Short mmCIF file of C-alpha atoms and ligand atoms in Angstrom, two decimals:
data_model
loop_
_atom_site.label_atom_id
_atom_site.label_comp_id
_atom_site.label_asym_id
_atom_site.label_seq_id
_atom_site.Cartn_x
_atom_site.Cartn_y
_atom_site.Cartn_z
CA MET B 80 79.57 37.29 104.62
CA ALA B 81 81.42 38.71 101.58
CA GLN B 82 84.93 39.99 102.29
CA LEU B 83 85.37 43.75 102.26
CA PRO B 84 87.83 45.26 99.76
CA PRO B 85 91.07 46.37 101.52
CA ARG B 86 90.20 50.11 101.60
CA GLU B 87 86.76 49.41 103.04
CA ARG B 88 88.37 47.20 105.67
CA LEU B 89 90.55 50.11 106.77
CA LYS B 90 87.52 52.39 106.94
CA ARG B 91 85.76 49.83 109.09
CA ASP B 92 88.87 49.43 111.29
CA CYS B 93 89.17 53.15 112.10
CA ALA B 94 85.42 53.34 112.72
CA ARG B 95 85.58 50.44 115.17
CA ALA B 96 88.65 51.95 116.85
CA ALA B 97 86.69 55.19 117.36
CA LEU B 98 83.83 53.30 118.97
CA GLU B 99 86.22 51.46 121.31
CA ARG B 100 87.73 54.82 122.27
CA ILE B 101 84.43 56.50 123.14
CA ARG B 102 82.60 53.48 124.51
CA PRO B 103 83.79 53.73 128.15
CA ALA B 104 82.25 57.22 128.39
CA LEU B 105 78.87 56.30 126.89
CA ASP B 106 75.77 56.19 129.06
CA ARG B 107 72.01 56.55 128.51
CA GLN B 108 72.37 60.35 128.74
CA THR B 109 74.99 60.56 126.00
CA THR B 110 74.22 62.06 122.61
CA VAL B 111 76.69 61.12 119.87
CA GLY B 112 77.21 63.30 116.79
CA VAL B 113 77.54 61.29 113.61
CA GLY B 114 79.24 62.33 110.38
CA THR B 115 78.54 61.55 106.75
CA GLY B 116 80.21 59.37 104.13
CA SER B 117 81.40 55.83 103.63
CA THR B 118 83.72 55.87 106.67
CA ALA B 119 81.03 57.37 108.89
CA ASN B 120 78.69 54.65 107.62
CA HIS B 121 81.00 52.02 109.11
CA PHE B 122 80.88 53.95 112.38
CA ILE B 123 77.06 53.93 112.26
CA ASP B 124 77.06 50.18 111.70
CA ALA B 125 79.43 49.69 114.66
CA LEU B 126 77.36 52.03 116.83
CA ALA B 127 74.27 49.95 116.09
CA GLU B 128 75.87 47.03 117.91
CA VAL B 129 75.96 49.04 121.17
CA LYS B 130 72.79 51.05 120.70
CA SER B 131 71.48 50.31 124.17
CA SER B 132 74.55 51.92 125.77
CA PHE B 133 73.87 55.54 124.73
CA GLY B 134 70.86 57.83 124.55
CA ALA B 135 70.61 59.34 121.08
CA THR B 136 72.46 60.74 118.10
CA VAL B 137 72.46 63.90 116.03
CA ALA B 138 73.11 63.47 112.33
CA SER B 139 75.13 65.63 109.95
CA SER B 140 72.99 64.77 106.90
CA GLU B 141 69.70 63.27 105.83
CA ASP B 142 71.54 60.15 104.58
CA THR B 143 73.15 59.64 107.97
CA ALA B 144 69.85 60.19 109.78
CA ALA B 145 68.19 57.59 107.54
CA ARG B 146 70.96 55.04 108.16
CA LEU B 147 70.83 55.61 111.92
CA ARG B 148 67.04 55.25 111.98
CA GLY B 149 67.33 52.14 109.83
CA HIS B 150 69.33 50.60 112.67
CA GLY B 151 66.68 51.67 115.19
CA ILE B 152 68.92 54.38 116.64
CA ARG B 153 67.24 57.52 117.97
CA VAL B 154 68.09 60.70 116.04
CA LEU B 155 67.53 64.14 117.62
CA ASP B 156 67.38 67.53 115.96
CA LEU B 157 70.49 69.38 117.00
CA GLY B 158 68.33 72.06 118.63
CA ASP B 159 66.88 69.43 120.96
CA ALA B 160 70.28 68.19 122.13
CA GLU B 161 71.50 69.86 125.28
CA ARG B 162 74.98 68.36 124.89
CA VAL B 163 76.74 66.45 122.15
CA ALA B 164 79.49 64.55 123.93
CA VAL B 165 81.46 63.54 120.87
CA TYR B 166 81.32 63.94 117.09
CA VAL B 167 82.80 61.22 114.87
CA ASP B 168 83.31 61.85 111.16
CA GLY B 169 85.55 61.08 108.20
CA ALA B 170 87.49 63.52 106.03
CA ASP B 171 88.77 63.95 102.49
CA GLU B 172 92.22 65.18 103.54
CA VAL B 173 94.03 65.36 106.88
CA ALA B 174 97.15 67.48 107.41
CA PRO B 175 99.74 66.67 110.11
CA ASP B 176 98.33 69.48 112.31
CA ARG B 177 94.86 67.80 112.14
CA SER B 178 93.35 70.48 109.93
CA LEU B 179 91.00 68.88 107.42
CA ILE B 180 89.26 69.22 104.11
CA LYS B 181 85.74 67.84 104.27
CA GLY B 182 82.64 68.04 102.12
CA GLY B 183 83.35 65.53 99.38
CA GLY B 184 79.90 64.16 100.18
CA GLY B 185 78.44 67.66 100.30
CA ALA B 186 77.46 67.64 103.98
CA LEU B 187 80.09 70.15 105.10
CA THR B 188 77.76 72.77 106.62
CA ARG B 189 75.83 70.43 108.88
CA GLU B 190 79.09 68.64 109.69
CA LYS B 191 80.67 71.90 110.78
CA ILE B 192 77.64 72.78 112.90
CA VAL B 193 77.62 69.43 114.72
CA ALA B 194 81.40 69.59 115.17
CA ALA B 195 81.03 73.06 116.70
CA LYS B 196 78.47 71.81 119.21
CA ALA B 197 80.40 68.68 120.18
CA GLU B 198 82.62 68.57 123.23
CA ARG B 199 85.05 66.24 121.43
CA PHE B 200 85.65 65.71 117.72
CA LEU B 201 87.21 62.46 116.51
CA CYS B 202 88.13 62.11 112.85
CA ILE B 203 88.34 58.63 111.32
CA VAL B 204 90.25 57.97 108.12
CA ASP B 205 92.16 55.35 106.21
CA ASP B 206 95.77 56.29 105.49
CA SER B 207 95.04 57.43 101.90
CA LYS B 208 93.57 60.63 103.41
CA MET B 209 96.80 61.73 105.11
CA VAL B 210 98.60 64.55 103.23
CA ALA B 211 101.58 66.79 103.90
CA ARG B 212 99.55 69.87 102.96
CA LEU B 213 95.83 70.41 102.28
CA GLY B 214 94.58 71.34 98.82
CA ALA B 215 95.04 68.52 96.31
CA PHE B 216 91.41 67.59 97.07
CA PRO B 217 89.22 70.37 95.60
CA LEU B 218 87.85 72.51 98.42
CA PRO B 219 84.02 72.34 98.66
CA VAL B 220 82.27 75.66 99.29
CA GLU B 221 78.50 75.75 99.88
CA VAL B 222 76.93 78.95 98.56
CA VAL B 223 73.58 80.72 98.55
CA PRO B 224 72.37 80.22 94.95
CA MET B 225 72.18 83.92 93.95
CA ALA B 226 75.77 84.45 95.14
CA SER B 227 77.35 81.65 93.10
CA ARG B 228 78.93 83.94 90.51
CA LEU B 229 80.15 86.51 93.01
CA VAL B 230 81.69 83.81 95.21
CA ALA B 231 83.30 82.10 92.21
CA GLU B 232 84.90 85.43 91.19
CA ARG B 233 86.24 86.04 94.70
CA LEU B 234 87.60 82.51 94.94
CA ALA B 235 89.34 82.91 91.58
CA GLY B 236 90.87 86.06 93.10
CA LEU B 237 92.32 83.86 95.84
CA GLY B 238 94.04 81.75 93.17
CA GLY B 239 91.51 78.92 92.95
CA THR B 240 89.65 77.46 90.01
CA PRO B 241 85.98 77.08 91.03
CA ARG B 242 83.81 74.43 89.40
CA ARG B 243 80.15 74.02 90.19
CA ARG B 244 79.30 70.49 91.36
CA GLU B 245 76.88 69.49 88.61
CA GLY B 246 73.55 67.91 89.46
CA PHE B 247 74.03 68.36 93.19
CA VAL B 248 72.37 70.42 95.90
CA THR B 249 73.04 70.08 99.60
CA ASP B 250 70.51 69.05 102.24
CA ASN B 251 70.09 72.81 102.73
CA GLY B 252 69.11 73.31 99.08
CA ASN B 253 72.31 75.07 98.03
CA PRO B 254 74.88 74.43 95.29
CA ILE B 255 78.52 73.59 95.93
CA LEU B 256 81.55 75.09 94.23
CA ASP B 257 84.59 72.80 94.26
CA ILE B 258 87.75 74.90 94.27
CA HIS B 259 90.72 73.40 92.47
CA ASP B 260 94.34 74.63 92.53
CA LEU B 261 94.17 76.40 95.91
CA VAL B 262 97.40 76.77 97.82
CA ILE B 263 96.52 76.24 101.48
CA ASP B 264 99.40 77.33 103.70
CA ASP B 265 97.39 78.93 106.49
CA ALA B 266 94.33 76.67 106.75
CA ALA B 267 92.61 78.53 109.61
CA GLY B 268 93.24 81.90 107.94
CA LEU B 269 91.87 80.72 104.59
CA GLU B 270 88.86 79.11 106.29
CA ALA B 271 87.96 82.47 107.84
CA THR B 272 88.71 84.45 104.66
CA ILE B 273 86.45 82.29 102.50
CA ASN B 274 83.67 82.25 105.08
CA ASP B 275 83.76 86.07 105.01
CA ILE B 276 82.78 86.24 101.33
CA PRO B 277 79.12 87.32 101.17
CA GLY B 278 76.98 84.39 100.08
CA VAL B 279 79.28 81.66 101.37
CA VAL B 280 77.40 79.34 103.72
CA THR B 281 80.59 77.58 104.75
CA ASN B 282 83.69 76.00 103.28
CA GLY B 283 85.17 72.57 103.80
CA ILE B 284 88.32 73.58 105.70
CA PHE B 285 88.03 72.37 109.28
CA ALA B 286 90.97 74.11 110.92
CA ILE B 287 89.44 76.61 113.34
CA ARG B 288 87.53 73.76 115.01
CA ARG B 289 89.71 70.78 114.19
CA PRO B 290 89.47 67.31 115.69
CA GLU B 291 91.23 66.63 118.97
CA ALA B 292 92.32 63.29 117.55
CA VAL B 293 92.49 61.60 114.16
CA ILE B 294 92.26 57.80 114.10
CA VAL B 295 94.15 56.54 111.07
CA ALA B 296 93.86 52.96 109.84
CA SER B 297 96.61 51.56 107.63
CA PRO B 298 97.66 48.00 106.73
CA ASN B 299 100.06 48.28 109.72
CA GLY B 300 97.26 48.97 112.22
CA ILE B 301 95.75 51.96 113.97
CA GLU B 302 97.60 55.19 114.64
CA ILE B 303 96.26 58.12 116.66
CA VAL B 304 97.28 61.64 115.61
CA ALA B 305 96.58 63.93 118.57
C1 LIG Q 257 81.06 64.38 103.61
C2 LIG Q 257 82.43 64.36 104.16
C3 LIG Q 257 83.08 63.03 104.34
O1 LIG Q 257 83.52 62.92 105.64
C4 LIG Q 257 84.25 62.93 103.42
O2 LIG Q 257 83.82 63.20 102.10
C5 LIG Q 257 84.89 61.55 103.48
O3 LIG Q 257 84.01 60.60 102.96
P1 LIG Q 257 84.40 59.08 102.87
O4 LIG Q 257 84.47 58.57 104.26
O5 LIG Q 257 83.27 58.47 102.04
O6 LIG Q 257 85.72 58.99 102.14
O7 LIG Q 257 83.04 65.36 104.47
O8 LIG Q 257 80.62 65.69 103.41
#
């Protein structure tokens, strides 16, 4: 098999470490929430190797659902899942307090919904995602189409520079504004403030419901931030 590039290897390593961490608690009743993106894809591939040891999954995007089904893994609608024991997903930025920016892949709304339902949230990243303060990665904001201009004006009022993500709509049929130049000192406060703007579906700050643990892979090994 072809060797993975170093960054992909780290993504695979944190994904495998997450599986090892949750595996003892898996049984045929367990539903696992699965994130979206290249790191989450490694988790899906690892999960496929133990697919007889859990019951089902819920997916945070159509892409993730397709990859899970491709491995023969059962995917439930979230509304049909009584419990989601754990949610595993990547991130675009991780601050030392485990607040995140997510949504680089555009799946932020469904990711936030599955994270809210899950009893535990594990974030998996390679060390390039660790930052001292959130905000260098442009903050994704999913908006109802007719509100795009209003939301962009309000976000500019918060000091950001909104840019529409060209040629992209989410699985929910909405556009995304990527907000550059935001200063994020109070991540939970800004998450709530932006979500209060009429027409915002959600924004990519995950601070109010942040992961209980972040599994970070670096060339030196695995570190758990909890
Ligand atoms: C998708 C996400 C992803 O978790 C985030 O973009 C990280 O992706 P990757 O693992 O490919 O770097 O939030 O909406």
